[in-house]
Coordinates of C-alpha atoms in Angstrom, one line a residue:
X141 CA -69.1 -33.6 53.1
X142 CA -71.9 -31.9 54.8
X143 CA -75.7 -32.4 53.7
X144 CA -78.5 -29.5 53.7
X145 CA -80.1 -30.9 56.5
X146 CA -77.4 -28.9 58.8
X147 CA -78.4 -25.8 57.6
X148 CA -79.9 -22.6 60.0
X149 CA -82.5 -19.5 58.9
X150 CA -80.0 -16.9 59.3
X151 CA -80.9 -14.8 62.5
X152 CA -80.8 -11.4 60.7
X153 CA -83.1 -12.2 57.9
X154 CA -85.9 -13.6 60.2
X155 CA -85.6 -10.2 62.5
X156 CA -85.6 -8.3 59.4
X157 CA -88.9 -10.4 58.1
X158 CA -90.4 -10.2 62.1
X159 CA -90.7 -6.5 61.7
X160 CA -92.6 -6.2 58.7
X161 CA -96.7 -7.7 58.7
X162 CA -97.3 -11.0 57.8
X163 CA -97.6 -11.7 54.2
X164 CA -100.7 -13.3 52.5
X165 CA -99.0 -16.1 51.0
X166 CA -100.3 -18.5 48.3
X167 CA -98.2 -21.9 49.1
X168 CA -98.8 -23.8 46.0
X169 CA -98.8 -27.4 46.2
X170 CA -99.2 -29.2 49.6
X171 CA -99.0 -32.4 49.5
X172 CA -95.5 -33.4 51.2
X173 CA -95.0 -33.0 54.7
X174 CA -91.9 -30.2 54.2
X175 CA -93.9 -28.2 53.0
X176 CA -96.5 -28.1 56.0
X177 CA -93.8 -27.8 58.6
X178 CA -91.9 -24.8 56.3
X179 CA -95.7 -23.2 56.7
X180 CA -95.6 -24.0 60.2
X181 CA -92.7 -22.3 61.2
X182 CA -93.3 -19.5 59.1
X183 CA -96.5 -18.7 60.1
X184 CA -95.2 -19.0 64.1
X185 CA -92.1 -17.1 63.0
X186 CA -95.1 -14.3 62.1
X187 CA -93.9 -14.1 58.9
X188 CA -96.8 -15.4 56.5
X189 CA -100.6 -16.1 56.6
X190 CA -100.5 -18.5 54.4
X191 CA -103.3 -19.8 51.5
X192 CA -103.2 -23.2 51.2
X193 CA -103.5 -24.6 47.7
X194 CA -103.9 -28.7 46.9
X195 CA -106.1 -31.8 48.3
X196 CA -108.0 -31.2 51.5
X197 CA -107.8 -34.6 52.5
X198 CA -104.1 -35.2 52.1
X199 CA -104.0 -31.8 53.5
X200 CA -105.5 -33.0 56.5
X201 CA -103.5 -36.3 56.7
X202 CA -100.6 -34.7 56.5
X203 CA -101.6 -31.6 59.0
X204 CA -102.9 -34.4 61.5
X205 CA -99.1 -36.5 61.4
X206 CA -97.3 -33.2 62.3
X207 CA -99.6 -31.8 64.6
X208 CA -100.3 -28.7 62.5
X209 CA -103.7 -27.5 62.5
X210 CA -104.5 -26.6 58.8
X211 CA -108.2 -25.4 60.0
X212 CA -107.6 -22.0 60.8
X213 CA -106.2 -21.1 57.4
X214 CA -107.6 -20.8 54.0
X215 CA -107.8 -23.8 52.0
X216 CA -108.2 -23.8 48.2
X217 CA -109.4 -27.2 47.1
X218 CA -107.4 -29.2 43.9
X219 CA -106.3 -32.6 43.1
X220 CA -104.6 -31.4 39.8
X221 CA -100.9 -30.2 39.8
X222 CA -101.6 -27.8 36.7
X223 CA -104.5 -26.1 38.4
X224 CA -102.4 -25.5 41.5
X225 CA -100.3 -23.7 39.3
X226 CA -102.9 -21.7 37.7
X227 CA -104.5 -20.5 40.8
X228 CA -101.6 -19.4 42.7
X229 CA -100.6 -17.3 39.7
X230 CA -104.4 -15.9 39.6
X231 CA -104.1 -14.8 43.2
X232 CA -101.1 -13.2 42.4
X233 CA -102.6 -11.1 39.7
X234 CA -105.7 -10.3 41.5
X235 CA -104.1 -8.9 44.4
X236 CA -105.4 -11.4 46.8
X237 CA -102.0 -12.6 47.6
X238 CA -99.0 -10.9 48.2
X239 CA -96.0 -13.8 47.8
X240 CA -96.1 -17.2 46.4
X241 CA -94.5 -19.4 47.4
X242 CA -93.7 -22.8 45.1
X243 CA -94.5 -26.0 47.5
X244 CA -94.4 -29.9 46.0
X245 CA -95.2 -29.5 42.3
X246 CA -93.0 -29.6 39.4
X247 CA -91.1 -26.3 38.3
X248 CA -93.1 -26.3 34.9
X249 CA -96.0 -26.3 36.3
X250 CA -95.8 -23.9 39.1
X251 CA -93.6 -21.4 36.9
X252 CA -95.3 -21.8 33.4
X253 CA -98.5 -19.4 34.5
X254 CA -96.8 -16.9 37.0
X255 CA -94.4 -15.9 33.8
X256 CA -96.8 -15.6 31.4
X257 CA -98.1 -11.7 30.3
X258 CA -101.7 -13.5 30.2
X259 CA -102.0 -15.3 33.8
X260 CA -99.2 -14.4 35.7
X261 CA -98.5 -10.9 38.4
X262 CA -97.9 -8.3 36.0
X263 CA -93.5 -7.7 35.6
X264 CA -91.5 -4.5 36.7
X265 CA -88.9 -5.6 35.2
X266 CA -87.2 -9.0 33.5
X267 CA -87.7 -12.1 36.1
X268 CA -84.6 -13.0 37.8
X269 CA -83.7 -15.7 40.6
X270 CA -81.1 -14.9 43.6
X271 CA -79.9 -17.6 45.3
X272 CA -79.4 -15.8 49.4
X273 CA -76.2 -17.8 50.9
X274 CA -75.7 -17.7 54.2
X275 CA -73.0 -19.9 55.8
X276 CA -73.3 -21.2 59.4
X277 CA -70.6 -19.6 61.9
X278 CA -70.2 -16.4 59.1
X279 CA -71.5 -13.1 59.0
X280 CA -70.9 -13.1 55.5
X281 CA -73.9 -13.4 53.3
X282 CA -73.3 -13.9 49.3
X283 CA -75.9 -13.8 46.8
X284 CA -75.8 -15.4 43.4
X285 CA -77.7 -14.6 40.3
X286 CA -79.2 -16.2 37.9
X287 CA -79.3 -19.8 38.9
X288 CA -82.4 -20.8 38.3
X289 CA -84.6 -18.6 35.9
X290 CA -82.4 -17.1 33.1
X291 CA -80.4 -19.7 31.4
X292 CA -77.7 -17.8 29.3
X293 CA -78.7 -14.1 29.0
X294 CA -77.2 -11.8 27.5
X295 CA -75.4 -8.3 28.2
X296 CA -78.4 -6.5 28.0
X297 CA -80.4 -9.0 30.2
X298 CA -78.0 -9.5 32.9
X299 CA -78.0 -5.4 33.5
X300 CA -81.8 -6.2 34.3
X301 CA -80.4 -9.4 36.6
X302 CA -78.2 -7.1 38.5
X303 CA -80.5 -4.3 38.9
X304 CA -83.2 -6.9 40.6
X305 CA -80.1 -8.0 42.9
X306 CA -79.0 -4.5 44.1
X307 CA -82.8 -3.9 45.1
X308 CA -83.0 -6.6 47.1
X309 CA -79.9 -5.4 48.5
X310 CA -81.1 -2.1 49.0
X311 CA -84.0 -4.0 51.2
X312 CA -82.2 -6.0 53.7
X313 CA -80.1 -2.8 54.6
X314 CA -77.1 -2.8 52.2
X315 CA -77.1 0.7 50.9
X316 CA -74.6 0.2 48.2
X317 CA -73.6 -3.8 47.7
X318 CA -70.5 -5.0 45.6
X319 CA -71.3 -6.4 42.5
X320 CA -69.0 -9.1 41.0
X321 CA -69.0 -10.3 37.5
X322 CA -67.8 -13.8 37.4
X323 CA -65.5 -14.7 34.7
X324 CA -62.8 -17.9 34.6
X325 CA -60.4 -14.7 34.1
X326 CA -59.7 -11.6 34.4
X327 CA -58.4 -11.1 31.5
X328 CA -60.0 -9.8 28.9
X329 CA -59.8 -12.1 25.6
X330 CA -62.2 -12.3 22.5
X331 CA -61.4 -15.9 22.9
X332 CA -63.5 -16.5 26.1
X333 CA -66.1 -14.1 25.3
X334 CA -67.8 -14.2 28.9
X335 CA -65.0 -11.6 29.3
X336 CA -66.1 -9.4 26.8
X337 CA -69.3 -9.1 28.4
X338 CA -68.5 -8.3 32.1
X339 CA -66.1 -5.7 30.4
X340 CA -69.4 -4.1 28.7
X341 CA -71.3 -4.5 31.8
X342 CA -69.0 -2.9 34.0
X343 CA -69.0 0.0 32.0
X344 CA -73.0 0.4 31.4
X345 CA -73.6 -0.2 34.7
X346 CA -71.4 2.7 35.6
X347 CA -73.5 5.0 33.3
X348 CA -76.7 4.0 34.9
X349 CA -75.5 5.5 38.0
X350 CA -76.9 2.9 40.4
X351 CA -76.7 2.4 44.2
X352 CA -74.1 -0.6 44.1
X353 CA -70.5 -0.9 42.7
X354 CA -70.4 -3.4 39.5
X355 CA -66.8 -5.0 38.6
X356 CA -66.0 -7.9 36.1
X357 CA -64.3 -9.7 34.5
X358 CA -63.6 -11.8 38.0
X359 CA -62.4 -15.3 38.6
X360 CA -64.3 -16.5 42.1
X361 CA -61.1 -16.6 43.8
X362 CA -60.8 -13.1 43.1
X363 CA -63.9 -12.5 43.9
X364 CA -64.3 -13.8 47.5
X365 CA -60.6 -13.3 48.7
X366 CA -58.8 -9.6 49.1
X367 CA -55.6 -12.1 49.2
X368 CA -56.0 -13.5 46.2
X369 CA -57.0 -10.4 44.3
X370 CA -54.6 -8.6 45.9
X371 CA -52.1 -11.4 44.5
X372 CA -53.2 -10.7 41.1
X373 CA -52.8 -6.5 41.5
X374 CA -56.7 -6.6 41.5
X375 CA -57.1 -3.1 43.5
X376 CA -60.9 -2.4 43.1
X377 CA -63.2 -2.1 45.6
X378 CA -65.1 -5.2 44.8
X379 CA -62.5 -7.4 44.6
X380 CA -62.3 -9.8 47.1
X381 CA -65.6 -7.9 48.9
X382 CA -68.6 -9.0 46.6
X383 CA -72.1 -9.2 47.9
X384 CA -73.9 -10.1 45.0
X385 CA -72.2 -12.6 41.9
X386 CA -73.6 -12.5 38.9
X387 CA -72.9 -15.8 37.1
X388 CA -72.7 -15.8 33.2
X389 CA -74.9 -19.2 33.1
X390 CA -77.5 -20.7 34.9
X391 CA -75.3 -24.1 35.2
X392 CA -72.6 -21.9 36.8
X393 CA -74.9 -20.5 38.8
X394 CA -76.7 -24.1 40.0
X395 CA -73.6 -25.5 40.8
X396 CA -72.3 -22.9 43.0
X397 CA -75.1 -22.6 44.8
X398 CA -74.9 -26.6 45.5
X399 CA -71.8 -26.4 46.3
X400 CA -72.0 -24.2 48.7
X401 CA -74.8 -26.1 50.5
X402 CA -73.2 -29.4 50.3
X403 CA -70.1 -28.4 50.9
X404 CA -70.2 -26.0 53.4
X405 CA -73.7 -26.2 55.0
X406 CA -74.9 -23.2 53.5
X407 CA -78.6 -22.2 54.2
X408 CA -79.8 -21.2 50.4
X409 CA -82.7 -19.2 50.3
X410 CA -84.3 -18.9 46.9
X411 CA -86.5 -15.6 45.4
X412 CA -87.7 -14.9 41.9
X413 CA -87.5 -10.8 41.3
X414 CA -89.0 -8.2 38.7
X415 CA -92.8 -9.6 39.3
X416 CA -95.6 -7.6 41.3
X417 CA -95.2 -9.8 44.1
X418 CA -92.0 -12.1 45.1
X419 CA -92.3 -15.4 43.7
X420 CA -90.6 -18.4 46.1
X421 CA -88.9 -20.7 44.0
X422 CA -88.0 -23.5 46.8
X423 CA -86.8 -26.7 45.7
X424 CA -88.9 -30.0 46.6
X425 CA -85.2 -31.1 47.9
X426 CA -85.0 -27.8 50.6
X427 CA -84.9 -28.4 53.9
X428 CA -87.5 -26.2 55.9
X429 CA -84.7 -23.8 57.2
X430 CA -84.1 -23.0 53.5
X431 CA -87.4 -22.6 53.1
X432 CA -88.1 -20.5 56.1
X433 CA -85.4 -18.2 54.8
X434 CA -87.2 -18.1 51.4
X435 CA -90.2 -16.6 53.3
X436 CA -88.2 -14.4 55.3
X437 CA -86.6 -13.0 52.0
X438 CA -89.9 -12.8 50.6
X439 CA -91.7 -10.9 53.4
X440 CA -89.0 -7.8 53.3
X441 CA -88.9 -7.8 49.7
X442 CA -93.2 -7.8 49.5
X443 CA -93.0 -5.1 52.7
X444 CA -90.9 -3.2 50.8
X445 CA -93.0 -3.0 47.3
X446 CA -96.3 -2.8 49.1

């Protein structure tokens, strides 16, 4: 079994983020020393110019045992996890920052304001997370959706889900990306219901007219192997092709994603869509590769709406 520690920033996305200006970048919560070396990296990779939000002093400690000199950038001074939380999402929705980035402070508490209508960057669209997979020695890149936001949405909210996807595809050059539906089937039963709902989002999607081809009921095999779907006299063009996989749960979606790291040394990058401004949802477990490639992801996506 292979740990996340192996993983690589996929070359493409950081030539892709290279081109575009750096992003003013609120890193909330800063008090662990991955998060100063993702910040690091990312600022000498050009991508971000970062606003640092949390303790001075630990700031400093921790600046001073990497060798990263925090003086040159902005520093917003708090001891209080909540508040960290509160003022990243205030930058957000004042403009002053263009990403955010979540750094070593509980989900709750970093997610809570940015998502409400009162605090948070005002919403395009319904707030979904896409989990950017990108497997060492592979050109392939697979994205999954929702794994970490929505937790069992419905037809109508998973249209939304795939609609931020295909725009993100749209931005890192993928003019018309495969959409899979995943199923544990592809047959079509009242009995597994999951089924019923690809089969309805297939067929909305396909009167929305959108940039990207949407196909489900799938099972994974038949998603990531023209074998296998050929096997099964699955003919259509997403079959065995997908891009993007749009899971029907947010424990599907979790443990895919997990999977894939552990398994296969997979370099996840993580990015909340449908806000003002992207919204980095890095895990306090993520390597700094994975969270390099967060901030990659987020710097085309932020180039791209600004």
């Amino acid at each position: 079994m292979l740990s996340p520690e192996v993983v690589t920033c996929p070359d493409y996305l950081l030539q892709l983020a290279r081109n575009c200006p750096p992003v003013k970048t609120a890193i909330v919560g800063t008090g662990a020393p991955v998060v100063l070396e993702s910040v690091r990296a990312s600022v000498d990779a050009g991508i971000i110019d970062p606003v640092l939000i949390g303790e001075p002093d630990i700031l400093a400690q921790i600046g001073d045992e990497i060798g990263f000199d925090i003086s040159q950038h902005e520093i917003v001074s708090t001891p209080d996890e909540k508040a960290m939380g509160e003022i990243g999402a205030a930058l957000a929705r004042a403009n002053e920052v263009h990403m955010v980035m979540k750094g070593h402070i509980h989900t709750d508490n970093f997610m809570r304001p940015l998502i409400s209508r009162r605090t948070g960057p005002r919403s395009r669209r319904r707030l979904s997370h896409v989990f950017h997979m990108s497997v060492p020695g592979s050109d392939r890149v697979l994205m999954i959706t929702d794994g970490a936001v929505n937790v069992a949405p419905d037809v109508k909210a998973r249209i939304s889900i795939i609609q931020n996807a295909v725009e993100l595809s749209h931005a890192l050059g993928n003019d018309r990306p495969k959409v899979a539906l995943l199923a544990a089937s592809e047959e079509i039963s009242p009995a597994m219901s999951v089924t019923v709902d690809c089969q309805e989002i297939t067929k909305r999607c396909a009167d929305l007219n959108m940039a990207a081809d949407v196909y489900g009921p799938l099972a994974f095999d038949n998603i990531v192997s023209v074998k296998a779907a050929r096997f099964k006299g699955i003919s259509h063009v997403v079959a065995g092709a997908a891009d993007i996989v749009v899971v029907p749960t947010i424990e599907a979606g979790n443990a895919l994603f997990k999977m894939m790291v552990y398994f296969m040394g997979a370099c996840a990058a993580g990015i909340v869509l449908g806000a003002e401004v992207p919204i980095l949802l890095t895990s306090r477990a993520d390597p700094p590769a994975a969270r390099l490639a967060s901030a990659a992801l987020g710097a085309v996506v932020a180039s791209k709406s600004s």
